[in-house]
Short mmCIF file of C-alpha atoms and ligand atoms in Angstrom, two decimals:
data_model
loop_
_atom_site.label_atom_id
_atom_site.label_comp_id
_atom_site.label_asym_id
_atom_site.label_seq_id
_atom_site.Cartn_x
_atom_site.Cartn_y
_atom_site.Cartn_z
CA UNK B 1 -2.19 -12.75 25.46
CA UNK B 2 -3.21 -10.55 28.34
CA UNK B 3 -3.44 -7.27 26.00
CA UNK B 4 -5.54 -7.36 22.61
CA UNK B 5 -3.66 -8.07 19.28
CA UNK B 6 -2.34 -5.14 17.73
CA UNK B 7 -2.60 -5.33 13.24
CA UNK B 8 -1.23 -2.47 10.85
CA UNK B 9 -3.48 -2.28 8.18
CA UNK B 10 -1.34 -0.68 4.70
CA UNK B 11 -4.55 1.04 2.75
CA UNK B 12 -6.20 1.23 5.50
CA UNK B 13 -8.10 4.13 4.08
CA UNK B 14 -8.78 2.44 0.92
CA UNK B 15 -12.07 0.12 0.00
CA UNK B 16 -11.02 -3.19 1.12
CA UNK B 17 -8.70 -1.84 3.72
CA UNK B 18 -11.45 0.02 5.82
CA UNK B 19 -13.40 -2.78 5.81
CA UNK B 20 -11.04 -4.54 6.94
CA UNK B 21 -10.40 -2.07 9.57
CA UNK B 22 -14.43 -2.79 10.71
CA UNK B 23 -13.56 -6.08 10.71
CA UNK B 24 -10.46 -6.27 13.06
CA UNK B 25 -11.75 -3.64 15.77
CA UNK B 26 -15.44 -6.01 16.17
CA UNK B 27 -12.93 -8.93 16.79
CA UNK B 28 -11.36 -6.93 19.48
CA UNK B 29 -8.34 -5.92 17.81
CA UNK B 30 -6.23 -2.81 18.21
CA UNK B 31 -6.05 -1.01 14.72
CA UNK B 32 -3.25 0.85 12.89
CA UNK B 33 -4.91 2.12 9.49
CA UNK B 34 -2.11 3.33 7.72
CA UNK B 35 -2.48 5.33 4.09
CA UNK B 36 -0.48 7.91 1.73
CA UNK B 37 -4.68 8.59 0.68
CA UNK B 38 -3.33 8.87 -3.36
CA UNK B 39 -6.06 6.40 -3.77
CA UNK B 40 -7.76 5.93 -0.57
CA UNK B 41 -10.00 7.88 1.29
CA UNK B 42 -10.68 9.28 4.88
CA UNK B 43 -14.01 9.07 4.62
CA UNK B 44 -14.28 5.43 4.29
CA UNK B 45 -12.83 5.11 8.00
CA UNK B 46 -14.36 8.68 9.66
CA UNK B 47 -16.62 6.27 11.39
CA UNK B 48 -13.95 4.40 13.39
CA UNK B 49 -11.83 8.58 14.32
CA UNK B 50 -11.95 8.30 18.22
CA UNK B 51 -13.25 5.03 18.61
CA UNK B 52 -11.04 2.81 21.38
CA UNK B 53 -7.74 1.10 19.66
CA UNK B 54 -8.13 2.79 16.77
CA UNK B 55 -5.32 4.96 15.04
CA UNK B 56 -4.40 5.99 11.53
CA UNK B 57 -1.23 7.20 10.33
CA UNK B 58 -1.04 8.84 7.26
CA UNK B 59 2.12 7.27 5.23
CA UNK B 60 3.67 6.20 1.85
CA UNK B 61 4.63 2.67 2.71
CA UNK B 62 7.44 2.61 0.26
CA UNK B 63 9.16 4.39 2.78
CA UNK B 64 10.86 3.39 5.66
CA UNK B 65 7.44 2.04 7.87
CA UNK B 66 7.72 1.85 11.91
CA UNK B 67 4.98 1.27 14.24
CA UNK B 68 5.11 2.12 18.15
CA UNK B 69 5.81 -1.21 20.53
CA UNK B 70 3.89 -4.65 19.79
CA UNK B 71 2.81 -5.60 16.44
CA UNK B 72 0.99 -9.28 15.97
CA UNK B 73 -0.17 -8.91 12.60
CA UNK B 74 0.26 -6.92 9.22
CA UNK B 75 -2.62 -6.79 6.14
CA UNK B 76 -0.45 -4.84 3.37
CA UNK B 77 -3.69 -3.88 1.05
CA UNK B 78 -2.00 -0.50 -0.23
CA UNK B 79 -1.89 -0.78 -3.16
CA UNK B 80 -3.78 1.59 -6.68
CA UNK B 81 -6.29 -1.24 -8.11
CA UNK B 82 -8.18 0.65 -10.92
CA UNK B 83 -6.84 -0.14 -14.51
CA UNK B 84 -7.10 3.63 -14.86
CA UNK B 85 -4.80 4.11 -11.84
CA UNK B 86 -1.90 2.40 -14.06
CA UNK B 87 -2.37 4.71 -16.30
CA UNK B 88 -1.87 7.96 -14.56
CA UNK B 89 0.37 6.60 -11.65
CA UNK B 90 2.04 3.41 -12.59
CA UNK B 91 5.16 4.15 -10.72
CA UNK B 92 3.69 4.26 -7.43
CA UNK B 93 1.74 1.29 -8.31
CA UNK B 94 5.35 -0.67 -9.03
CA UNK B 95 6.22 0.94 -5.79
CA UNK B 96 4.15 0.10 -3.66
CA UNK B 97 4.13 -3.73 -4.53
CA UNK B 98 7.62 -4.08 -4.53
CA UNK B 99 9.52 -1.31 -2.18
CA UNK B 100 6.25 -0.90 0.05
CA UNK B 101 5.86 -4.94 0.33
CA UNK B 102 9.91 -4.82 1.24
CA UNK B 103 9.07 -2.63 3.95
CA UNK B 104 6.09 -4.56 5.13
CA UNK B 105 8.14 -7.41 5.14
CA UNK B 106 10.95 -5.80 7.07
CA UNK B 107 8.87 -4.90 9.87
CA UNK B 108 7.41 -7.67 10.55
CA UNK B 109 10.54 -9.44 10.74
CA UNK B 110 11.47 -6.99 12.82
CA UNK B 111 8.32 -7.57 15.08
CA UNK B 112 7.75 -11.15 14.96
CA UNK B 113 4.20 -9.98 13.19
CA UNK B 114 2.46 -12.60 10.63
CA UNK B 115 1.44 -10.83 7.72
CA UNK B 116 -0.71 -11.20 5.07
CA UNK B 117 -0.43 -9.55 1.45
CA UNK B 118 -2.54 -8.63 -0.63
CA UNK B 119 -1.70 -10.28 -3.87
CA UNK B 120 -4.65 -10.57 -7.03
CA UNK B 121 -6.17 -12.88 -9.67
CA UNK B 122 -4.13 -10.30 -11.98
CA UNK B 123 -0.97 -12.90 -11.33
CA UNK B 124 -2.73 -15.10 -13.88
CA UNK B 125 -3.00 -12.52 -16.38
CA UNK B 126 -5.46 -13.57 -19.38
CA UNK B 127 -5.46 -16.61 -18.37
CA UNK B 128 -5.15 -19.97 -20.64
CA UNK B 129 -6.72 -22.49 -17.83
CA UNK B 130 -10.30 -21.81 -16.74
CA UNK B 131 -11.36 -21.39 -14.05
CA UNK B 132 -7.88 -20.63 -12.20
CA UNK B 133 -6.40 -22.49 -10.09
CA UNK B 134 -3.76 -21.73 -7.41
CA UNK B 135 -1.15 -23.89 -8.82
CA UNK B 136 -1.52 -21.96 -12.38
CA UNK B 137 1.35 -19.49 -13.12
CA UNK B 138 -0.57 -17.20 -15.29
CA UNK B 139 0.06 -15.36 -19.00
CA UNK B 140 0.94 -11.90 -18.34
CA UNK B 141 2.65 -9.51 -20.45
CA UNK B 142 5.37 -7.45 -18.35
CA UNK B 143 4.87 -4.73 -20.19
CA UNK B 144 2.09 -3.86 -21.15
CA UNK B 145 0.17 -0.85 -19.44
CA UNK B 146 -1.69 -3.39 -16.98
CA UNK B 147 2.08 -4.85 -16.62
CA UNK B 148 2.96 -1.99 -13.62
CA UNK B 149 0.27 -3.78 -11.38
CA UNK B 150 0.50 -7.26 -12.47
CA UNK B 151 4.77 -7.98 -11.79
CA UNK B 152 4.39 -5.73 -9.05
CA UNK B 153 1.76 -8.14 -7.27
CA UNK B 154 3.75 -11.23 -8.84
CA UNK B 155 7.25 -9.64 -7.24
CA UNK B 156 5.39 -9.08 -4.19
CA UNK B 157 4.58 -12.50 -4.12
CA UNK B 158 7.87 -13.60 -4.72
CA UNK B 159 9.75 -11.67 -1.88
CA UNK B 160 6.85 -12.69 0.44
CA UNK B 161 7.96 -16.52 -0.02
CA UNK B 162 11.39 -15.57 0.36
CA UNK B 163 10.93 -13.49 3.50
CA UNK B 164 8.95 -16.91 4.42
CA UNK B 165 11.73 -19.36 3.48
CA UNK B 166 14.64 -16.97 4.03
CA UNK B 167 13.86 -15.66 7.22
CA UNK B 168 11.42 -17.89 8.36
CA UNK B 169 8.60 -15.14 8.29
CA UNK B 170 4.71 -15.86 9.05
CA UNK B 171 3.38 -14.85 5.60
CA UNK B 172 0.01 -15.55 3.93
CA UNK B 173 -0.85 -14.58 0.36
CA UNK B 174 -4.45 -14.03 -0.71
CA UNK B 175 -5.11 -14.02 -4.63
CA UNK B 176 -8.20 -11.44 -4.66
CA UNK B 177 -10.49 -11.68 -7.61
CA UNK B 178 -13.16 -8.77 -8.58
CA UNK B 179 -14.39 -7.69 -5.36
CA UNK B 180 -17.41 -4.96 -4.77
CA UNK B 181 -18.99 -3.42 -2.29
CA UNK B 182 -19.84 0.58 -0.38
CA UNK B 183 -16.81 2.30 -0.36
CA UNK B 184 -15.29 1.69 -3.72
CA UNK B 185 -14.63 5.07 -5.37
CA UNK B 186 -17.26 6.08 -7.73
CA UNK B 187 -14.69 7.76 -10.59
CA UNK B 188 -12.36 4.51 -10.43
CA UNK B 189 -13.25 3.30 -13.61
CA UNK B 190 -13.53 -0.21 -12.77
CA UNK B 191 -16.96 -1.83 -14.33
CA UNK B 192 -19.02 -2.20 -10.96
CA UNK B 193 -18.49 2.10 -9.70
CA UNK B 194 -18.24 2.31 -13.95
CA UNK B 195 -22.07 0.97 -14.64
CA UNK B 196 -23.88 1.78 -11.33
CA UNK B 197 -22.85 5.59 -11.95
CA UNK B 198 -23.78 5.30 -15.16
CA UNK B 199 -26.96 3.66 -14.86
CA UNK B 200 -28.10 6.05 -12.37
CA UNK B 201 -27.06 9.23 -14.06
CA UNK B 202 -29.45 7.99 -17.12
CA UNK B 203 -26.12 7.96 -19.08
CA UNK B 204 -24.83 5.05 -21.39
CA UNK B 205 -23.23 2.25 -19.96
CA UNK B 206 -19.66 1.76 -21.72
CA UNK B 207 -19.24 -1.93 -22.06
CA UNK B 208 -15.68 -2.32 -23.30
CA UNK B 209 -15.08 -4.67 -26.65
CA UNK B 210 -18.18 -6.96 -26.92
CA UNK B 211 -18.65 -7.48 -23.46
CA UNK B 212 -18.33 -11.06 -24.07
CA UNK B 213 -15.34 -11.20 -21.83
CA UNK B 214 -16.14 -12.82 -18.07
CA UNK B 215 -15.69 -11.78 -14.90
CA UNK B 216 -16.81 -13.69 -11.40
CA UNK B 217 -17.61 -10.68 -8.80
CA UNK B 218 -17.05 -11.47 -4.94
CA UNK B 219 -19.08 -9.20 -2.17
CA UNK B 220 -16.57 -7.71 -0.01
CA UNK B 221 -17.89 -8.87 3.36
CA UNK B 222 -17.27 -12.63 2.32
CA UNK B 223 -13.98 -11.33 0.76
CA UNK B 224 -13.72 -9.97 4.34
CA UNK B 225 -14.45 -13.69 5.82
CA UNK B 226 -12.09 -15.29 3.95
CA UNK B 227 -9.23 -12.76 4.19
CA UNK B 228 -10.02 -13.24 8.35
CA UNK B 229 -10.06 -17.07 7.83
CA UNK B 230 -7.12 -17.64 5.97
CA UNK B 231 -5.04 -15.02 8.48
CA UNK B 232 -5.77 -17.21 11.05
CA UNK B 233 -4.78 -20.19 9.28
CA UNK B 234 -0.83 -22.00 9.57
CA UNK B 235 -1.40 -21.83 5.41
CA UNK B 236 1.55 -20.10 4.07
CA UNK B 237 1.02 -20.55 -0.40
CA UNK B 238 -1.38 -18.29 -1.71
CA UNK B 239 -5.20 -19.10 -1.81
CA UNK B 240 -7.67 -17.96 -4.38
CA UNK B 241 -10.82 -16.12 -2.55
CA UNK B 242 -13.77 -14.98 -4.82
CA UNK B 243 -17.34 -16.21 -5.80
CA UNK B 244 -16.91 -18.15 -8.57
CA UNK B 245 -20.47 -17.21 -10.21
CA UNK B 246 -19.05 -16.14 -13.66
CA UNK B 247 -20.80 -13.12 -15.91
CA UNK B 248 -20.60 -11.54 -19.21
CA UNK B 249 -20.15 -8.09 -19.02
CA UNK B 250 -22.54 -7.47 -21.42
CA UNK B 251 -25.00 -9.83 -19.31
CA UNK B 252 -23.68 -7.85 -16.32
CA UNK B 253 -24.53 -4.28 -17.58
CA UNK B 254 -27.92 -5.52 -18.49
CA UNK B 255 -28.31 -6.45 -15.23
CA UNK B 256 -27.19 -2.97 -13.73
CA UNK B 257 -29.82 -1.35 -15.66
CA UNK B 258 -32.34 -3.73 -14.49
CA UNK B 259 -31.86 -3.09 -11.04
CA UNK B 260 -31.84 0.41 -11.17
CA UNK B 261 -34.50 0.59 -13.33
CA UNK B 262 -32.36 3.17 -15.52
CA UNK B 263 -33.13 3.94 -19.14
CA UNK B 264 -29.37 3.86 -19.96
CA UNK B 265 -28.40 2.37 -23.23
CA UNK B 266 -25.45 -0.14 -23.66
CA UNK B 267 -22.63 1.26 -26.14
CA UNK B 268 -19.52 -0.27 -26.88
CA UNK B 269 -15.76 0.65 -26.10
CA UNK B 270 -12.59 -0.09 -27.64
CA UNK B 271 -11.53 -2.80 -25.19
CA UNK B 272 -8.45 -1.79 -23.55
CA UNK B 273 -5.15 -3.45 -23.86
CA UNK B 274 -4.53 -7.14 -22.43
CA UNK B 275 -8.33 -7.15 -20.69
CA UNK B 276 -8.71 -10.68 -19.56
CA UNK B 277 -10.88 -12.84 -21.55
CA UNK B 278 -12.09 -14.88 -18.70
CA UNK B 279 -11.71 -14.64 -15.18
CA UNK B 280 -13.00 -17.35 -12.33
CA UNK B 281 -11.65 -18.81 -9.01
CA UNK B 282 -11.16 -22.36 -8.44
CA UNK B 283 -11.99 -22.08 -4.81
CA UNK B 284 -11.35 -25.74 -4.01
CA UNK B 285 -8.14 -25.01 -1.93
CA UNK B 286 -10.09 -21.96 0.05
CA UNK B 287 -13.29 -24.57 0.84
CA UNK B 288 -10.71 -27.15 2.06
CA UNK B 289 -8.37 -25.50 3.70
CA UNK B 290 -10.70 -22.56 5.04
CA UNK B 291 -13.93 -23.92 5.15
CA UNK B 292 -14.60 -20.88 3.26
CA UNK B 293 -17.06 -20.13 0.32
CA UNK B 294 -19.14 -16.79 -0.59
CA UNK B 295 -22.43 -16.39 1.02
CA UNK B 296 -23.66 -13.22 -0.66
CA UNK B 297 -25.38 -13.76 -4.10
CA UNK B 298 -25.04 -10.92 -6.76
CA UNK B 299 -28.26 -9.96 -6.71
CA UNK B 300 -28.01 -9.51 -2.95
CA UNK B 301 -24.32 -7.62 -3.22
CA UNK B 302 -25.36 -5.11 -6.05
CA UNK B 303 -28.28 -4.09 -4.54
CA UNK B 304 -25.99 -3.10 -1.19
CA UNK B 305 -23.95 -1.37 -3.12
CA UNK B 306 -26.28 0.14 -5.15
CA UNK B 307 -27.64 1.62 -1.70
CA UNK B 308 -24.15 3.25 -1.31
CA UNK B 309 -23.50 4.64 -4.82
CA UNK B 310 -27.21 6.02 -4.88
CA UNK B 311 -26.56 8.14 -2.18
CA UNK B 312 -22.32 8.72 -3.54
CA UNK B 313 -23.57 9.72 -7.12
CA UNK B 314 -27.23 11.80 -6.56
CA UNK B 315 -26.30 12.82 -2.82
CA UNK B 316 -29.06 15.26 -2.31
CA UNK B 317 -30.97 15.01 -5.21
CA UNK B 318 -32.08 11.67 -3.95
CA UNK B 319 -36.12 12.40 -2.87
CA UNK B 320 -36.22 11.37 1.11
CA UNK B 321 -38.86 9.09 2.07
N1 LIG L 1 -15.30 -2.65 -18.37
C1 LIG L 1 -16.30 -2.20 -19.23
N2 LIG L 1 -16.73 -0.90 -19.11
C2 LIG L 1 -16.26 -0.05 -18.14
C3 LIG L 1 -15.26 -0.53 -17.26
C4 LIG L 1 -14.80 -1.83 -17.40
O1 LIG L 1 -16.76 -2.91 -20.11
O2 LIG L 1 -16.72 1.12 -18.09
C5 LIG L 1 -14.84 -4.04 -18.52
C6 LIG L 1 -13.33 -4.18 -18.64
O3 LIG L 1 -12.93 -4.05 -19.98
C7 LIG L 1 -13.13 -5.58 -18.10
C8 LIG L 1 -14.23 -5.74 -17.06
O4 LIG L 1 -15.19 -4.74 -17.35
O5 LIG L 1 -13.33 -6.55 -19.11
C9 LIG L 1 -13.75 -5.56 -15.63
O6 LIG L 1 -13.02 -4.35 -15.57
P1 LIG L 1 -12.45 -3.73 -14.21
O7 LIG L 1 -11.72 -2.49 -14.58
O8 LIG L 1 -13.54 -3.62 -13.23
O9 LIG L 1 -11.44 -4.80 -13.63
P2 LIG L 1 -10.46 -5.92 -14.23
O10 LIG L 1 -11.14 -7.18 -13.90
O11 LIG L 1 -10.31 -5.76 -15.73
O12 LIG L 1 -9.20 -5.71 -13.53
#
């Protein structure tokens, strides 16, 4: 191909999106960051305003979606991904998995793009196998509050294979589990933003139920590696990326406070409805298939992104060197 590859990125203004965004511009591609910013944020790709082959489009992807001549690939990561998202906007967050995928889907049939969704260890639900693997079809209830985001990803999934069989569309399906990193936003509520905050504000660190509930937490640049790999790939079922180093949450917010060296106290939470009791990749297919496994430990990842949310949460109140 004599010009460079041209991807639409859907949340391209969100956490994982942006970073994607970093990620396809190095590789030399032309970049189409598209976002309706209800969740994501301009600042998390101000960096990459006037830089060569880079354009965003601001745009609810549940609407009809066109983009402008060649397209070669699609990442649809729009999507809310905060448990207290469903709360307050669980209708978008059903939209956007199901009418926004359609749309996604559309186009690149339309374009002759490959495209690769977004999907989530949430298809598994609470989960009765352990760790998960891809050929598990999960325990979720429909409709409970987490049920918006959970059939939404497992639709989304759905119409993806049938645009694939069907029309004989290049899909790809990732199955993200708890991912981290700079640029997640610091009110989302989810545990990572929820403790670091917390632990640096000297306030107490909400661990929901007994915090005996797991959780296996992925850095988002080997997220990033994957996501790359498996685009790139003629793999067309979904694949499980995430590190499969699993963690208490109570173990987890005592290791918050530890690294900030915060004199936060742990108190407990009602534990919302349908929280997973476990949660861990089987990344067997993703090592095989990919050649693929996570590189950055926790202790390495939180301390990045403690680096970030430092700055995020005490701005100027942070003493300079
Ligand atoms: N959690 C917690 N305190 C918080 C936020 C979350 O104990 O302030 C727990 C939550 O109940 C869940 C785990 O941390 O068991 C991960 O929650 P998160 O919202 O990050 O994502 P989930 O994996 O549940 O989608």
């Amino acid at each position: 191909m004599s010009r460079k590859p041209k991807v639409l990125i859907t949340g391209g203004a969100g956490f994982l999106g942006s970073h994607l965004c970093d990620r396809c511009l190095k590789e030399g591609y032309e970049v189409v960051a598209m976002d309706n910013l209800i969740t994501g944020d301009l600042e998390n790709i101000a960096h990459l305003f006037g830089q060569e082959g880079f354009t965003f489009v601001k745009h609810d992807v549940t609407n009809y979606t066109f983009v402008e001549g060649e397209l070669d690939y699609i990442l649809h990561f729009a999507s809310p991904a905060s448990p207290i998202d469903y709360l307050k906007i669980p209708i978008q967050t059903l939209k956007v998995g199901a009418m926004g995928t359609h749309k996604i889907l559309g186009l690149a049939k339309e374009k002759g793009a490959r495209v690769l969704i977004a999907s989530t260890s949430e298809v598994y639900g609470d989960p009765l196998i352990h760790p998960q693997t891809e050929d598990y079809w999960g325990n979720v209830n429909p409709v409970g509050f987490r049920g918006c985001y959970d059939e939404a990803k497992r639709f989304m999934e759905a119409l993806t294979m049938a645009y694939n069989r069907f029309h004989g569309v290049e899909t790809r399906i990732v199955r993200i589990f708890n991912t981290y990193g700079p640029r997640m936003r610091v009110e989302d509520g989810r545990v990572v933003t929820a403790f670091m905050s917390q632990a640096l504000r000297g306030e107490d660190i909400t661990v929901f139920g007994d915090g005996t509930q797991t959780r296996s937490f992925c850095y988002c640049d080997d997220l990033v590696e994957g996501i790359w790999r498996l685009l790139h790939s003629d793999y067309s079922d979904p694949v499980n990326i995430g590190n499969p180093s699993e963690i208490s949450i109570l173990e987890f917010a005592q290791e918050i406070v530890d690294l900030v060296g915060s004199s936060s106290k742990v108190v407990n939470k009602p534990l919302p409805q349908d929280d997973p009791k476990v949660r861990q990749p089987d990344i067997t297919l993703a090592k095989e298939l990919l050649g693929w496994e996570p590189k950055v430990s926790r202790q390495e990842g939180t301390r990045r992104t403690l680096e970030y949310f430092t700055k995020k949460v005490l701005g100027d109140s942070v003493p300079q060197a």
